[in-house]
XYZ file of C-alpha atoms in Angstrom:
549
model
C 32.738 -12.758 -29.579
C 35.914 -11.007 -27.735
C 33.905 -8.012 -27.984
C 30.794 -9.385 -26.468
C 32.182 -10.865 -23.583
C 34.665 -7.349 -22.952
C 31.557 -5.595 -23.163
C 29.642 -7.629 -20.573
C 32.746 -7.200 -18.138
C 31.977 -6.052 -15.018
C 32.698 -1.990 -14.640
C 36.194 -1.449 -14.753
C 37.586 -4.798 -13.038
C 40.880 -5.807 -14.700
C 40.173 -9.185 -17.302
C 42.366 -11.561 -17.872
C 44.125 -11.808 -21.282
C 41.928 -13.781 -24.302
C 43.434 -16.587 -24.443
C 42.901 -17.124 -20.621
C 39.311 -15.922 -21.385
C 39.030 -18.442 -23.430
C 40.044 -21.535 -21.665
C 38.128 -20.499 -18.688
C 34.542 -18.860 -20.041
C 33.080 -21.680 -21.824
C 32.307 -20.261 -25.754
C 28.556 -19.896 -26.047
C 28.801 -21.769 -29.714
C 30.347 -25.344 -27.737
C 28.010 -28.251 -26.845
C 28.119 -27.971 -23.695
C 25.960 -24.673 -23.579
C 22.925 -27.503 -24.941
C 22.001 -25.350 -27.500
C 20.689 -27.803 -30.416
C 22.541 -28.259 -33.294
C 22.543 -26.301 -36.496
C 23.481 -27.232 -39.956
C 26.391 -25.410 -41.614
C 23.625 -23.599 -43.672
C 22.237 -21.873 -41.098
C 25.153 -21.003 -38.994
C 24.620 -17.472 -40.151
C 21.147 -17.810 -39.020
C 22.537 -19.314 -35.581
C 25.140 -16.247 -35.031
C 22.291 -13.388 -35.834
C 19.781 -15.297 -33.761
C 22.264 -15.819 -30.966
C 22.834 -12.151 -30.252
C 18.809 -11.034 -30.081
C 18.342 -13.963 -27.453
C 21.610 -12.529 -25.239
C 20.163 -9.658 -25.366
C 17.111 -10.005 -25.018
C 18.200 -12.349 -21.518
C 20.269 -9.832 -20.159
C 17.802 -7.065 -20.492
C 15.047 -9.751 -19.163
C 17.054 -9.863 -16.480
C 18.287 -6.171 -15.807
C 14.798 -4.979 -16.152
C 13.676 -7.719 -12.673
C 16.400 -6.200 -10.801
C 15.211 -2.996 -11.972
C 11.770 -3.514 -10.847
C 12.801 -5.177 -7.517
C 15.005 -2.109 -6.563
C 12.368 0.194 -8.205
C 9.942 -1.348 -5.690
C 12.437 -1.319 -2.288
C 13.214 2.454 -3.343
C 9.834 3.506 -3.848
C 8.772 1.769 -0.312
C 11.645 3.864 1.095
C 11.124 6.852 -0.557
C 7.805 7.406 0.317
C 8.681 6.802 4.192
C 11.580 9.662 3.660
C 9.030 11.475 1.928
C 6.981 11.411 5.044
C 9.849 12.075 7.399
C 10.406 15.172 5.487
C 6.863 16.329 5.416
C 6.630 16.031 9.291
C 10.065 18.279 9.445
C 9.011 20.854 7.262
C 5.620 21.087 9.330
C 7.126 21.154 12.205
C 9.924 23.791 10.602
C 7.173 26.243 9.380
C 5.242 25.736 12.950
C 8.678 26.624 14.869
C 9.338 29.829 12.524
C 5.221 30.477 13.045
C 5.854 30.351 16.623
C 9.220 32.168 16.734
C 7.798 35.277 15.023
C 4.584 35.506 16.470
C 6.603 35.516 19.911
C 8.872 38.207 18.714
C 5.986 40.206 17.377
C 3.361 38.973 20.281
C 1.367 42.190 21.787
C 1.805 43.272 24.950
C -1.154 42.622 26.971
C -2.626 45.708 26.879
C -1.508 48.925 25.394
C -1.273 52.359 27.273
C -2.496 55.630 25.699
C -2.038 58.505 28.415
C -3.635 56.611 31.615
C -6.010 55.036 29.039
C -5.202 51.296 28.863
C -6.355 49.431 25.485
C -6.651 45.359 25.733
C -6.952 42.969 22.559
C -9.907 41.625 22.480
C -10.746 38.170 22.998
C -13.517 35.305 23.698
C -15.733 35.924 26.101
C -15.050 33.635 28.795
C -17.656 31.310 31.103
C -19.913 33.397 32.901
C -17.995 35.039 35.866
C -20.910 35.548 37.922
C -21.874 31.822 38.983
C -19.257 29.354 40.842
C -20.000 26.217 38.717
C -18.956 24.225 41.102
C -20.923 25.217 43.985
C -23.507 22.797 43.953
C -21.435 20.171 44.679
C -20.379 21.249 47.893
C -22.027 19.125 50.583
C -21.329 21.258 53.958
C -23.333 23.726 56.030
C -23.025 25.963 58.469
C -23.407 24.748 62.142
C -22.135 27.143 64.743
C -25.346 28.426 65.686
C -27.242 28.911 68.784
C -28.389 25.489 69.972
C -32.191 25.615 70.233
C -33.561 24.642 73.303
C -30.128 24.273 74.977
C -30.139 24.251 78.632
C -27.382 26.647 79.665
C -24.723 25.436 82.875
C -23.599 28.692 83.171
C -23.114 30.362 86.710
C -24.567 33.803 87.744
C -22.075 37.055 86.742
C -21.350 37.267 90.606
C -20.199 33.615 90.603
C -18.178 33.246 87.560
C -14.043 33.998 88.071
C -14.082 37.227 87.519
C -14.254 40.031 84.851
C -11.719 40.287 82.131
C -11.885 44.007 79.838
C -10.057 44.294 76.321
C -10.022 47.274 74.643
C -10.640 46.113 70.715
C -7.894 47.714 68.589
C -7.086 48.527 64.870
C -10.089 49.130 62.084
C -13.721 47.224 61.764
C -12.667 44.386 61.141
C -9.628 43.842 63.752
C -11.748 44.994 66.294
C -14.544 42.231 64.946
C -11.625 39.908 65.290
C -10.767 41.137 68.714
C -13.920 41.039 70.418
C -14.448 36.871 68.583
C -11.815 36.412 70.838
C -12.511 37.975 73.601
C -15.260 36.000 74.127
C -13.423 32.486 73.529
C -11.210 34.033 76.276
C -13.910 34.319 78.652
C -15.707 31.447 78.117
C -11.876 28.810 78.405
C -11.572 30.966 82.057
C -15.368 31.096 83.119
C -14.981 34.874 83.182
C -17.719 37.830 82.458
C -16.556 39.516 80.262
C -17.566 43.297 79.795
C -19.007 44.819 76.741
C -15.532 45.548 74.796
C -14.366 49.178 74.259
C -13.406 49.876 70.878
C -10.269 51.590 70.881
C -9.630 54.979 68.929
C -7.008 53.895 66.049
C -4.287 56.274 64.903
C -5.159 55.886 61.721
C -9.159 56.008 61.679
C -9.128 58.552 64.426
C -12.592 57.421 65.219
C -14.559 57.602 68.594
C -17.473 54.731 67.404
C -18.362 52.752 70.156
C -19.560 49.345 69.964
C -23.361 50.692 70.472
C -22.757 52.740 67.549
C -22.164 49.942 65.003
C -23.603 46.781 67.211
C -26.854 45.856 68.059
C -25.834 45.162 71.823
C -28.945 43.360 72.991
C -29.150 40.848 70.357
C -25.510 40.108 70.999
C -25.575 39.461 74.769
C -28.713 37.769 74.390
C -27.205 35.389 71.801
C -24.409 34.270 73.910
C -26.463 33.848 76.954
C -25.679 30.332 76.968
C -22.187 30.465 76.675
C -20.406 33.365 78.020
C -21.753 35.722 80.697
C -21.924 39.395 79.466
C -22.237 42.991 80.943
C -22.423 46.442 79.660
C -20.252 48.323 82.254
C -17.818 47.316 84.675
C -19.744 46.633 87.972
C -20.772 49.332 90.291
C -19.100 47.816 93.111
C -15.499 48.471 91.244
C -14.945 52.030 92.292
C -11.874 53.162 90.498
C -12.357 52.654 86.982
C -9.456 54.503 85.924
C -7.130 51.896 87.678
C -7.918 49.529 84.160
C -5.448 49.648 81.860
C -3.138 52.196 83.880
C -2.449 49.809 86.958
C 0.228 47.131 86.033
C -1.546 45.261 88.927
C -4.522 45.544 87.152
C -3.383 44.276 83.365
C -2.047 41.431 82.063
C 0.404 42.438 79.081
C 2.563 39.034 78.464
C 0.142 37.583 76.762
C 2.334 36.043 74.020
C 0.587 35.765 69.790
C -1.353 32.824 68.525
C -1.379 31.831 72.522
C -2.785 28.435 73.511
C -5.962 27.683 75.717
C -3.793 26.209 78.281
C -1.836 29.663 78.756
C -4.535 31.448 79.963
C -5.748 28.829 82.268
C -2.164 28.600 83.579
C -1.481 32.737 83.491
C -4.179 34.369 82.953
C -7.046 32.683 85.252
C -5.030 33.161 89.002
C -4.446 36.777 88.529
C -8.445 36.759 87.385
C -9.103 35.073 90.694
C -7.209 37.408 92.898
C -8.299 40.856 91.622
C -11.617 39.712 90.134
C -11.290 42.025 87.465
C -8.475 42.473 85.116
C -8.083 44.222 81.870
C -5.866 42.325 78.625
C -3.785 44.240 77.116
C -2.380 43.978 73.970
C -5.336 42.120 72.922
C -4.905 41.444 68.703
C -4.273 37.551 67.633
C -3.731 36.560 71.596
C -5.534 33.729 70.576
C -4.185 30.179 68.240
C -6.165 28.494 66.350
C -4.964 24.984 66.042
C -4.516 24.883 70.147
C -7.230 25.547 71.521
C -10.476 23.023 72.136
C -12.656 23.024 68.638
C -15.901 24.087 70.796
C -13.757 27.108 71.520
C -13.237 27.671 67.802
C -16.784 27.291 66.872
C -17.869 29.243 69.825
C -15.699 32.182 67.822
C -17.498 31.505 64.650
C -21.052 31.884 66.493
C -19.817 35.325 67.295
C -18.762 36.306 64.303
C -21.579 34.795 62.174
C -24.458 35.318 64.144
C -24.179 36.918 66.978
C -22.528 40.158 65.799
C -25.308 42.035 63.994
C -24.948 45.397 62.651
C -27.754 48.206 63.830
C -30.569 48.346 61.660
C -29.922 51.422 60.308
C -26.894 50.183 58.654
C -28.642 46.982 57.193
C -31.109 48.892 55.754
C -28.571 51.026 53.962
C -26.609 48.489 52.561
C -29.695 47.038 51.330
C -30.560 49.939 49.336
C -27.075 50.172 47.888
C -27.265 46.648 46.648
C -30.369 47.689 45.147
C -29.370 50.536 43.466
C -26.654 48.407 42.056
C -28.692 45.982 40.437
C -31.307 48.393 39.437
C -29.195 51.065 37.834
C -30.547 49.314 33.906
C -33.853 49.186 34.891
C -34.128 45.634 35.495
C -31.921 43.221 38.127
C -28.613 42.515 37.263
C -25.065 41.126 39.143
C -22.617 42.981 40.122
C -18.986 43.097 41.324
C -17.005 44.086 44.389
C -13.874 45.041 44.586
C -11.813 45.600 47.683
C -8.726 47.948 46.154
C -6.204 48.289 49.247
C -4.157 50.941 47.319
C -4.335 53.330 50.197
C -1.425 55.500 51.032
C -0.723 53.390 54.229
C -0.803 50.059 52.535
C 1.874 51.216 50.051
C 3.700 52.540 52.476
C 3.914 49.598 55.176
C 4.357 47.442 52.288
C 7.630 49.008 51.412
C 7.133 48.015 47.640
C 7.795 49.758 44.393
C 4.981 51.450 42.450
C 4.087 52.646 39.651
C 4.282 56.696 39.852
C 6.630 60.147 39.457
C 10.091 60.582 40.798
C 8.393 63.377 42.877
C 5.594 60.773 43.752
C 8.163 58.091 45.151
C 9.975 60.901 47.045
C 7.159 61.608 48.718
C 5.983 57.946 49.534
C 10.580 57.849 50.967
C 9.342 60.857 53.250
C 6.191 59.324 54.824
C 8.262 55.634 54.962
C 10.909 57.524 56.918
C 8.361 59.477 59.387
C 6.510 56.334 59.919
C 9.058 53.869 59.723
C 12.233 55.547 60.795
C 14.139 52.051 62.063
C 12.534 50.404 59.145
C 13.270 52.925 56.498
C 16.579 53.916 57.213
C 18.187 55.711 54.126
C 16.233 53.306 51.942
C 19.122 52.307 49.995
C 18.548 48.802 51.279
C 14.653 48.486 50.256
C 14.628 48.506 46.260
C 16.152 44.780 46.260
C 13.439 43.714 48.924
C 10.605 45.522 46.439
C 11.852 43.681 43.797
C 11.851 40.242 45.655
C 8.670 40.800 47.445
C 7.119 42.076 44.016
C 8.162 38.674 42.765
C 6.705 36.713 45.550
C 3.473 38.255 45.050
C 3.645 39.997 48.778
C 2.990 43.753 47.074
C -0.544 44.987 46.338
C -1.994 45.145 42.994
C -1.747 48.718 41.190
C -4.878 49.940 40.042
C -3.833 49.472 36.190
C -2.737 45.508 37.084
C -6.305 45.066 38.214
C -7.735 46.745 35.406
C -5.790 44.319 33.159
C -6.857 41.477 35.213
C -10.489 42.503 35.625
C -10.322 42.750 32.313
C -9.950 39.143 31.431
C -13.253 38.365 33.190
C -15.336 41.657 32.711
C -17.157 41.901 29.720
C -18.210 45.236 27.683
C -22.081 44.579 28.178
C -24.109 46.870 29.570
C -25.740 45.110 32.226
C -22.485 44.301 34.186
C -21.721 46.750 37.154
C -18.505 46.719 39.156
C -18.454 48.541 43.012
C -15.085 49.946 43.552
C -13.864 50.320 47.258
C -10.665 52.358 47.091
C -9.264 54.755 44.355
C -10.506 54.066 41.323
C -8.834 56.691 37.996
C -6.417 54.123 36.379
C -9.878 51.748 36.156
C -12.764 54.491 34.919
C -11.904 54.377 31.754
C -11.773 50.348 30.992
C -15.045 50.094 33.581
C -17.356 53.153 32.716
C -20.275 51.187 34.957
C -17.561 51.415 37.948
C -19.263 53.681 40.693
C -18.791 54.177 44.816
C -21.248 54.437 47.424
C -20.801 57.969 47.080
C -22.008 57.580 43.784
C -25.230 55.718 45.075
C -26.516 58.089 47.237
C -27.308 61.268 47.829
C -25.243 63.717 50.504
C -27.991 63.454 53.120
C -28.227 59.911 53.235
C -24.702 59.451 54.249
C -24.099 62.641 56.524
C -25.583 60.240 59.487
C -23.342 57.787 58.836
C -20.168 59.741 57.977
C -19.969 61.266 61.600
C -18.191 57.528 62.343
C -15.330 56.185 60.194
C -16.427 53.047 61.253
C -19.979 53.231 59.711
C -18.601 53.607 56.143
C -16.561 50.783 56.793
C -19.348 48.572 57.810
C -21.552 49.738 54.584
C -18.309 48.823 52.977
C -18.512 45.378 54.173
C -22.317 43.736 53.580
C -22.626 45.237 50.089
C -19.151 43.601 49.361
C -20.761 40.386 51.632
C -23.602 40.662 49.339
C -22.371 41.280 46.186
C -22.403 38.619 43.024
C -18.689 38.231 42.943
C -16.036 39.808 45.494
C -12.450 40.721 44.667
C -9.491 40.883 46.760
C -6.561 42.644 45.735
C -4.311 42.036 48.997
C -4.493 40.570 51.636
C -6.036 41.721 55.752
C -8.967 41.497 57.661
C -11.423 43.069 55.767
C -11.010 40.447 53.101
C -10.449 37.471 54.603
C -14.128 37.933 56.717
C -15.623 38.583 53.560
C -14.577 35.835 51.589
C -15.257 33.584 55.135
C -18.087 34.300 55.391
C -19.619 33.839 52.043
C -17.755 30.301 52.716
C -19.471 29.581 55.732
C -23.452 31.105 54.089
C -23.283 28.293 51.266
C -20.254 29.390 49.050
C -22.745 30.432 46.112
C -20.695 33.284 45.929
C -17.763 33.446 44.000
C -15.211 35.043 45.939
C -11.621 35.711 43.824
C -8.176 35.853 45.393
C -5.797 37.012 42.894
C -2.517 34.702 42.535
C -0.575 37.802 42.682
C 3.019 35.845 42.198
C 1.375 34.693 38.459
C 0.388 38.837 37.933
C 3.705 39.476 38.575
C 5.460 37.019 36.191
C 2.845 37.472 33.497
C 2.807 41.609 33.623
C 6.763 41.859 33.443
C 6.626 39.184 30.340
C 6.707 41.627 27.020
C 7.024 38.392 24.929
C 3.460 37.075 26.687
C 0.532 37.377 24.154
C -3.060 38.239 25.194
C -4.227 34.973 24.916
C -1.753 32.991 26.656
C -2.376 35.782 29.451
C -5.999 34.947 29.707
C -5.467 31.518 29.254
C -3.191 31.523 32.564
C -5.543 33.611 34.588
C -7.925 31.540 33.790
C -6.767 28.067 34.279
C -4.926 29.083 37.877
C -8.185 30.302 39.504
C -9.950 28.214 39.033
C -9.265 26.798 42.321
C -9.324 30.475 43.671
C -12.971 31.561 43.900
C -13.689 30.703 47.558
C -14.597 26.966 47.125
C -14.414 25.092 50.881
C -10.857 24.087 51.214
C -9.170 21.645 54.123
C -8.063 23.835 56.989
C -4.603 23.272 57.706
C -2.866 23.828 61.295
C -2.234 27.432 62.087
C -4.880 27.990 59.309
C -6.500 31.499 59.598
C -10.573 30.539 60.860
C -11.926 33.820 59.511
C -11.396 33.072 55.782
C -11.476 29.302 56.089
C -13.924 28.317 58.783
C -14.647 24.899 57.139
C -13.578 22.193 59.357
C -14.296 24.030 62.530
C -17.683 25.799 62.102
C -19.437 24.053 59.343
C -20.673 20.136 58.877
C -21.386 17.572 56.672
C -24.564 18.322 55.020
């Protein structure tokens, strides 16, 4: 029984000696265990019965505990289990992740000046602006019906006031906006203004030869008094713009109404006819009277009509554009300002030959010579400007762009307005106007500069989606105007900051490309958008020119 009660010790605990066992563990065969009593005769039976029943108590026993910690283990082994499922998901998805990163394509790959793009779900249809129908304004700077005009005779207004409209098309559009505005805050005639040869159209186009004049003086009659010539009675016509008595050149940007009451007006009164001079963006936006503001989008919008002629050419390029299948289909504009000037001025890095980029360093320094300097100082500001999205888009960055939207079906056509080789081969349905027409049909209009540029302009204003690739005038009237006729139109303005980021990633996959295109413009396809102060009128002339429908 010394052995039975060693061997139930606990572990390895020191025991005390037997006989100390024994007067402090109660033997199992006294009375006071209340086991009943047994005859001598069977105490043989007792001591082989005894044994089975320990054991079979202390296994009873072991075998609960067992089952209670078998139960609490398997409750918390199960939740482990879990825990360690989750981490080796989440393990495998982080190694997934970490080598498709490392051996993500590049967005598209370049054979020659042949660029190859992975290809991926075709994307919601480019050509409609879904949300379009849920704009609820409309134009409203037309000619009032009916109106009953207050305005004086020409003899009896302040004077005359001559411009001379600078820059290309669309400056000069800009210019001559204006010049009315300017004539109507002084109660001046103004006369018919002179578009000015630019240095770099070299063009002699008068406003007869792009503007039907009679519609447009006869459109204003209500609201600014108009001639054709400076008045008989003025003599010396030479005197404008060569007399400092007779111009007014401190005419300071973005100026006020208020300054040319103040300034301006007097000297009108005194000589009765005075010439303004510079004449590009003399005129704010955000301080001057709105009537003035929507007087400027009545010019622009409707009173400044191209000659028929012209019209009726554009129309037949937008025809031959939709027709070119054999049945109508959409089409795309884009406006690629990749000229050699707008690299240049931009002072920007591009993509080209060491002999190239000499070159561009030549023309920078002939044109620029304060600018330019020794150039040394430029390639930080090309990289930072690059960054800031301020540089224009390459041909082969619009390709890749275009290429998120485009699709390879047939029936899509894309008009190109600029140079066009690092796009042919990704757009095979990419053509010109020269394309579109035959040499004869654009001989009459090629003896202007200006002409082409106004073709340019309504097939782009009439297109099924329009495309900017940087900013200026041309674009911002474009995408204004299909604004202020409905906004139908989807108009895109690239967020040239995300091209940049996204085209110098090498770790960014197609799809998270396309996915980012996608998801920033969204909000960049010409919607109506609040006009904020100093806010350009000619792409956004919401607040000042259009209602609530």
């Amino acid at each position: 029984m010394a052995e039975l009660r060693h061997s139930s010790s606990i572990g390895g605990r020191p025991t005390p000696s037997p006989r100390k066992r024994d007067d402090v563990v109660t033997s199992p065969l006294s009375s006071e265990n209340h086991l009943p009593q047994r005859d001598d005769d069977d105490d043989d039976g007792g001591r082989d019965r005894y044994p089975r029943d320990r054991f079979r108590s202390l296994f009873s026993n072991h075998f609960q505990l067992l089952d209670e910690s078998a139960r609490f283990y398997s409750h918390n082994f199960k939740i482990l289990l879990l825990f360690v499922t989750v981490l080796a998901i989440a393990g495998m998805y982080s190694v997934y992740s970490v080598i498709s990163r490392l051996n993500a394509p590049y967005l598209c790959t370049k054979d020659g000046i042949t660029l190859h793009c992975p290809r991926v779900k075709e994307p919601p249809s480019l050509w409609e602006n879904p949300l379009s129908a849920t704009t609820s304004w409309k134009p409203c700077a037309e000619r009032r019906i009916g109106a009953i005009s207050d305005l004086p005779e020409a003899n009896e207004t302040n004077g005359y006031i001559f411009i001379h409209a600078e820059g290309g098309l669309n400056q000069q559009r800009i210019a001559i906006c204006n010049a009315v505005a300017v004539a109507k805050i002084m109660n001046a005639t103004l006369i018919l203004p002179v578009l000015k040869q630019d240095q770099i159209w070299k063009d002699q186009t008068k406003f007869e030869d792009i503007f039907d004049v009679d519609h447009f003086i006869d459109y204003l009659k209500d609201d600014v008094q108009i001639v054709r010539d400076i008045p008989s009675w003025f003599t010396d016509k030479s005197e404008l713009f060569t007399s400092i008595r007779r111009t007014v050149k401190n005419i300071p940007k973005y100026a006020p109404a208020q300054f040319y009451i103040d300034n301006v007006l007097p000297r009108i009164k005194e000589k009765k006819i005075m010439a303004l001079k510079p004449f590009v963006d003399r005129l704010g936006y955000d301080n001057v009277p709105q009537e003035i503001n929507r007087l400027r989008c009545r010019v622009n919008y409707h009173a400044l009509k191209f000659l028929p002629e012209i019209d009726e050419m554009a129309e037949r390029l937008v025809a031959r554009m939709r027709n070119r299948t054999g049945s109508p289909n959409p089409f795309m504009a884009l406006h690629l300002r990749f000229e050699k000037g707008m690299v240049g001025l931009s002072f920007c890095d591009f993509v080209g030959t060491r002999a190239e980029k000499a070159l561009m360093g030549l023309y920078r320094l002939k044109e620029w010579p304060r600018r330019f300097k020794d150039g040394s100082h430029l390639w930080p500001l090309a990289l930072q400007k690059r960054k800031e999205g301020r540089c224009p888009l390459e041909p082969g960055e619009v390709a890749v762009m275009l290429r998120r939207w485009a699709t390879r079906r047939k029936r899509k056509y894309t008009l190109l307005l600029g140079r066009m080789a690092p796009l042919r081969n990704m757009f095979p349905n990419l053509v010109t106007k020269e394309e579109l027409t035959t040499t004869d049909e654009l001989d009459g209009f090629r003896k202007h500069v200006t002409s082409l540029a106004a073709l340019d302009f309504l097939v782009c204003l009439k297109s099924d989606v329009f495309v900017m690739t940087h900013g200026g005038n041309f674009a911002k009237l474009i995408i204004g105007a299909r604004r202020y006729m409905g906004h139908r139109q989807k108009s895109i303005k690239p967020d040239k900051g995300l091209l940049s980021k996204s085209l110098g990633d090498p770790y960014m996959g197609w799809a998270t490309f396309v996915e980012d295109v996608v998801i920033t413009h969204q909000t960049r396809t010409g919607l109506p958008e609040a006009t904020f102060p100093n806010y350009d009128i000619w792409e956004n002339p919401l607040t000042s020119c259009m209602c609530k429908a």
